[in-house]
mmCIF file of C-alpha atoms and ligand atoms in Angstrom:
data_model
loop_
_atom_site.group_PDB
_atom_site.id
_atom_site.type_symbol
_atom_site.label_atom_id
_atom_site.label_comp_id
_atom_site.label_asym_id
_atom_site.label_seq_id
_atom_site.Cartn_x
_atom_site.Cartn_y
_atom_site.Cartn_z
ATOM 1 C CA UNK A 849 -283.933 -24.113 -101.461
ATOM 2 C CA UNK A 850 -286.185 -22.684 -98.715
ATOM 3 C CA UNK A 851 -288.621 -19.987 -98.628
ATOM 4 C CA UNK A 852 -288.181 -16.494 -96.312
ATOM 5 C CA UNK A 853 -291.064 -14.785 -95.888
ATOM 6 C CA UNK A 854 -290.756 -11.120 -95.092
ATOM 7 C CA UNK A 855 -292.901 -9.444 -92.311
ATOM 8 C CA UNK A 856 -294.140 -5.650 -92.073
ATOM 9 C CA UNK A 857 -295.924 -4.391 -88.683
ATOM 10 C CA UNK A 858 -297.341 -2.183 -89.311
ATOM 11 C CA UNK A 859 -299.150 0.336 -86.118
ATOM 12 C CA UNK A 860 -302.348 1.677 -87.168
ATOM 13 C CA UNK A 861 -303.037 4.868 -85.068
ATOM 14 C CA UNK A 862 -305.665 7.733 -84.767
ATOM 15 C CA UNK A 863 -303.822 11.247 -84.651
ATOM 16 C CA UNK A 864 -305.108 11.119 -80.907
ATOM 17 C CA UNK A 865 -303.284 8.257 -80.161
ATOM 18 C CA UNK A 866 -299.394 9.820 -81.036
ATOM 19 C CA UNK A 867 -297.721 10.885 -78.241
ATOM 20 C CA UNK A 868 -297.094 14.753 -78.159
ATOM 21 C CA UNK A 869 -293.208 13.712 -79.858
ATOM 22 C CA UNK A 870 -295.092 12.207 -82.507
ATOM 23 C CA UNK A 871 -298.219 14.806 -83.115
ATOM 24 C CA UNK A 872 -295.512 17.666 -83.386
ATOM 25 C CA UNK A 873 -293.482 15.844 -86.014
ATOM 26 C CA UNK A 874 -296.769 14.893 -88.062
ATOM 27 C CA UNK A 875 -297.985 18.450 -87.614
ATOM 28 C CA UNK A 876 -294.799 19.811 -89.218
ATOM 29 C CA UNK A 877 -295.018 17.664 -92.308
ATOM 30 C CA UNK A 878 -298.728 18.753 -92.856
ATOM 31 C CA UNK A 879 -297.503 22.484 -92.459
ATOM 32 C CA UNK A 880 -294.788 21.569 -94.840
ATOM 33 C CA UNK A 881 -297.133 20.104 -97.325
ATOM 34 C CA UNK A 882 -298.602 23.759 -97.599
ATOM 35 C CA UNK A 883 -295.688 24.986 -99.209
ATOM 36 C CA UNK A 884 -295.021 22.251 -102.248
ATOM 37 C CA UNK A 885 -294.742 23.911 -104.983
ATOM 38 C CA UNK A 886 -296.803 21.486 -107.061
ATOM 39 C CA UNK A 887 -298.156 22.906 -110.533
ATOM 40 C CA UNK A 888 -298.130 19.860 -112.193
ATOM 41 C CA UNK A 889 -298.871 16.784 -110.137
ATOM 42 C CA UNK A 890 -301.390 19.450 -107.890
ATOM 43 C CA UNK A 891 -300.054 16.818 -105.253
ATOM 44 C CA UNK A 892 -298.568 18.408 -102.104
ATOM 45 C CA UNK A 893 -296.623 16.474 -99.916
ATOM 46 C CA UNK A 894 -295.044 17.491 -96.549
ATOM 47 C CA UNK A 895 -292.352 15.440 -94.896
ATOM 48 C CA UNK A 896 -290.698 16.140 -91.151
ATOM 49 C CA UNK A 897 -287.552 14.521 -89.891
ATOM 50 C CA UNK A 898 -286.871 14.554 -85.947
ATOM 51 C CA UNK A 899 -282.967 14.564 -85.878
ATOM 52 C CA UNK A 900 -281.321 13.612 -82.876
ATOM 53 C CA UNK A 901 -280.367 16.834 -80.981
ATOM 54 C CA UNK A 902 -283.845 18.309 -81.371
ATOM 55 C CA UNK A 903 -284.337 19.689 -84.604
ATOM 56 C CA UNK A 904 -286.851 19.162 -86.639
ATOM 57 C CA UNK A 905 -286.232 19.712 -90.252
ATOM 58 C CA UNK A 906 -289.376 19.505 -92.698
ATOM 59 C CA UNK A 907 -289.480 20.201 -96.296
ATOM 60 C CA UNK A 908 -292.044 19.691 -99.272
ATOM 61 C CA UNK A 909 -291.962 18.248 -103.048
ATOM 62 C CA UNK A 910 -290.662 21.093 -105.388
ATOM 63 C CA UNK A 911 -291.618 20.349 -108.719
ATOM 64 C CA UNK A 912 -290.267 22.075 -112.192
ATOM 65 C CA UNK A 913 -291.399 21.955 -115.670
ATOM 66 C CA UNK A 914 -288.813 19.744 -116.666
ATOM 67 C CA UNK A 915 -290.190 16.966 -114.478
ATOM 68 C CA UNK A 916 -286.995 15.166 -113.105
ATOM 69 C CA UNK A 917 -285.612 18.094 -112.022
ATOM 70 C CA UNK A 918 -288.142 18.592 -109.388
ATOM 71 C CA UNK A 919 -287.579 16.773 -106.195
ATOM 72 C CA UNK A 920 -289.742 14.582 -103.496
ATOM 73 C CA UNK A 921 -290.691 16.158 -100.371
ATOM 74 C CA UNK A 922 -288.759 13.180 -98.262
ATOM 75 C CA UNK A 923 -285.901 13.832 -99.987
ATOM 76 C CA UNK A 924 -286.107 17.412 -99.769
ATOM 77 C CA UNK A 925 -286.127 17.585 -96.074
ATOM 78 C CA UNK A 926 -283.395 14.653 -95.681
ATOM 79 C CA UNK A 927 -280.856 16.197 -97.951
ATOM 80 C CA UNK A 928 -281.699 19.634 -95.891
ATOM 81 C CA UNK A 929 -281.288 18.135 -92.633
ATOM 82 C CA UNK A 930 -277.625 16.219 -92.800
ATOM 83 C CA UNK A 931 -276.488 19.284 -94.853
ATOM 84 C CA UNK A 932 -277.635 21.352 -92.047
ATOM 85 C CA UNK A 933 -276.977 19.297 -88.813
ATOM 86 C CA UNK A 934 -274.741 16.707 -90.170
ATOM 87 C CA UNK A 935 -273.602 15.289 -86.912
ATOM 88 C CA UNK A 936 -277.773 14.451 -85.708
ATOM 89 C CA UNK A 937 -278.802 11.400 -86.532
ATOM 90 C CA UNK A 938 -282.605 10.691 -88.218
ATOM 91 C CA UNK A 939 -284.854 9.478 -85.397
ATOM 92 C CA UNK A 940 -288.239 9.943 -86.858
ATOM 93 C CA UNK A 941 -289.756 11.310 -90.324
ATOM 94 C CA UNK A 942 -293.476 12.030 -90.551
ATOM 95 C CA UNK A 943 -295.120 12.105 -94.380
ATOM 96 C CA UNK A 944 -298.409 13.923 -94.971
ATOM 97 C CA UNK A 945 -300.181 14.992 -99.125
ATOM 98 C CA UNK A 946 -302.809 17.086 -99.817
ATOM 99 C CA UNK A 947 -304.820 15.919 -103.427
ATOM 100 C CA UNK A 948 -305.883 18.299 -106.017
ATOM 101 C CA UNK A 949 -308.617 20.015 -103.842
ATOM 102 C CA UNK A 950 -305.701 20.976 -101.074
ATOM 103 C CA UNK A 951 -307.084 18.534 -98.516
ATOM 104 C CA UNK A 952 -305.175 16.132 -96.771
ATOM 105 C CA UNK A 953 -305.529 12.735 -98.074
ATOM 106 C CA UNK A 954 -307.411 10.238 -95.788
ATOM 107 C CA UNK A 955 -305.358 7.479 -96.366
ATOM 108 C CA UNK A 956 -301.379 7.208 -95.370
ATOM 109 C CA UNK A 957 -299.204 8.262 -97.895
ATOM 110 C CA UNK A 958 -295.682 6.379 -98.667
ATOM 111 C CA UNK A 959 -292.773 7.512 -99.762
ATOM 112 C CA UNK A 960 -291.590 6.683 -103.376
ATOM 113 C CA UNK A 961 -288.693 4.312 -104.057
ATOM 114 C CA UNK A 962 -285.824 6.333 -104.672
ATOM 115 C CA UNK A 963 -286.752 8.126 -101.217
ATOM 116 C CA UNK A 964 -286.738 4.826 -99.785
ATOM 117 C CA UNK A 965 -283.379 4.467 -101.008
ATOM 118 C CA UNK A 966 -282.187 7.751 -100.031
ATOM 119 C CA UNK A 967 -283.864 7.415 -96.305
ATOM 120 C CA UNK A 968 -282.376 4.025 -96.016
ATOM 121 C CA UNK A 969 -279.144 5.540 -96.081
ATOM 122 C CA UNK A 970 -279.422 8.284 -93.637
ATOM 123 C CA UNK A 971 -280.825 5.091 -91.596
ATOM 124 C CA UNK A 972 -277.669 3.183 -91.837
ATOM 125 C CA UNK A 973 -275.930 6.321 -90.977
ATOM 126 C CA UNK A 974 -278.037 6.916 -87.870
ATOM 127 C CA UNK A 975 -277.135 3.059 -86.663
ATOM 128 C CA UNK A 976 -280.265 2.690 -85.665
ATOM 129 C CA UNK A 977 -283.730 2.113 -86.875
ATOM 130 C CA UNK A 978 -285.705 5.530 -88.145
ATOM 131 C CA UNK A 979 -289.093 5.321 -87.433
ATOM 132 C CA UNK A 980 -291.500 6.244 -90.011
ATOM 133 C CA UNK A 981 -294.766 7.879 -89.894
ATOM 134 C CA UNK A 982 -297.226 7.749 -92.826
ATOM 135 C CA UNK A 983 -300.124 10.164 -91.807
ATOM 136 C CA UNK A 984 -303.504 10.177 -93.575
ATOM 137 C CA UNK A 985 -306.355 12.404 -92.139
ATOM 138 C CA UNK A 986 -308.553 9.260 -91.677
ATOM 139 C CA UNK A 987 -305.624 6.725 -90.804
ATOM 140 C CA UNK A 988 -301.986 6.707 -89.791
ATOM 141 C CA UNK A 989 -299.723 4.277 -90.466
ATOM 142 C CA UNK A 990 -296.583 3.538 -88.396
ATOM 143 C CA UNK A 991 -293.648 1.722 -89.360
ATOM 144 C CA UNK A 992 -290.643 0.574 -86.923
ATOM 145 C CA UNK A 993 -287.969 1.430 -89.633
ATOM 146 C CA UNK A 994 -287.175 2.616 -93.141
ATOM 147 C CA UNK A 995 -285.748 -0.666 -94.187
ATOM 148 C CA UNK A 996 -289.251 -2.199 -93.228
ATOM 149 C CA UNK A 997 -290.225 0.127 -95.774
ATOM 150 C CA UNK A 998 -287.756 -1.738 -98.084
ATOM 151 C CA UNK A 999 -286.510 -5.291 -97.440
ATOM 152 C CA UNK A 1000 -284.125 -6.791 -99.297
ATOM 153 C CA UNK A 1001 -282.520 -3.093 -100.329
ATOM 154 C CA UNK A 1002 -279.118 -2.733 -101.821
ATOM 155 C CA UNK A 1003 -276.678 -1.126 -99.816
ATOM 156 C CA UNK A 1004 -272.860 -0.309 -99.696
ATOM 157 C CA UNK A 1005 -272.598 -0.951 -96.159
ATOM 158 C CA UNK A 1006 -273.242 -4.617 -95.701
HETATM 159 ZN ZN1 ZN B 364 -289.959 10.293 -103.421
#
């Protein structure tokens, strides 16, 4: 028996610190965050995904009364972007929420674990790792790869 312990770096960044790449992507999931449609959880969350040939593809959490028929905002834009450019491959995806009040939330905000899942795929796909970007208005947090974001994951490809 032997022990593995499991290691996430984790960047912590100031908005001024991103590199013009990086500010564009984050400022297209905190425009994207403005159009959740969010009645219930009043929780707004914006998520941008730099594909590989340029295009940026955002999208928001769409909630519904019958609540697991809404969808995450990660997911949202990910399903979007390989039905839309399904050749690109994911390079970057930037996450930014609002709270009840509509601000942006000062810390980072992560995505849930069936986006994980879903973004560890596209990942895989990609063949390379997808950077991750977890924006908060007093922090941001960046990760080197989605499967930092979730070691250990099942898969169908290993
Ligand atoms: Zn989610």
């Amino acid at each position: 028996m032997k022990r593995t312990d499991i290691i996430v770096p984790i960047t912590v960044a100031q908005y001024s610190e991103l590199s013009q790449t990086e500010k564009t992507l984050v400022d297209a999931a905190r425009a994207a965050s403005t159009s959740a449609y969010a009645p219930y959880s009043r929780f707004s969350v914006g998520a941008a995904i730099l594909l590989s040939d340029g295009n940026i593809v955002s999208g928001s959490n769409q909630e519904n009364a019958a609540y697991p028929s809404g969808l995450c905002a990660e997911r949202t834009a990910a399903f979007y972007a390989h039905s839309r450019y399904h050749e690109a491959k994911f390079e970057t995806i930037a996450i930014a929420a609002r709270d009840t009040s509509g601000a942006e939330t000062p810390a980072p905000i992560a995505p849930c674990g069936a986006c994980r899942q879903s973004l560890l795929e596209y990942e895989t796909l990609a063949g390379h790792p997808v950077k991750v970007i977890l924006y908060g208005a007093d922090e941001i947090f960046i990760l080197p790869s989605v499967q930092s974001l979730l070691p250990v994951a099942f898969t169908d490809f290993q």
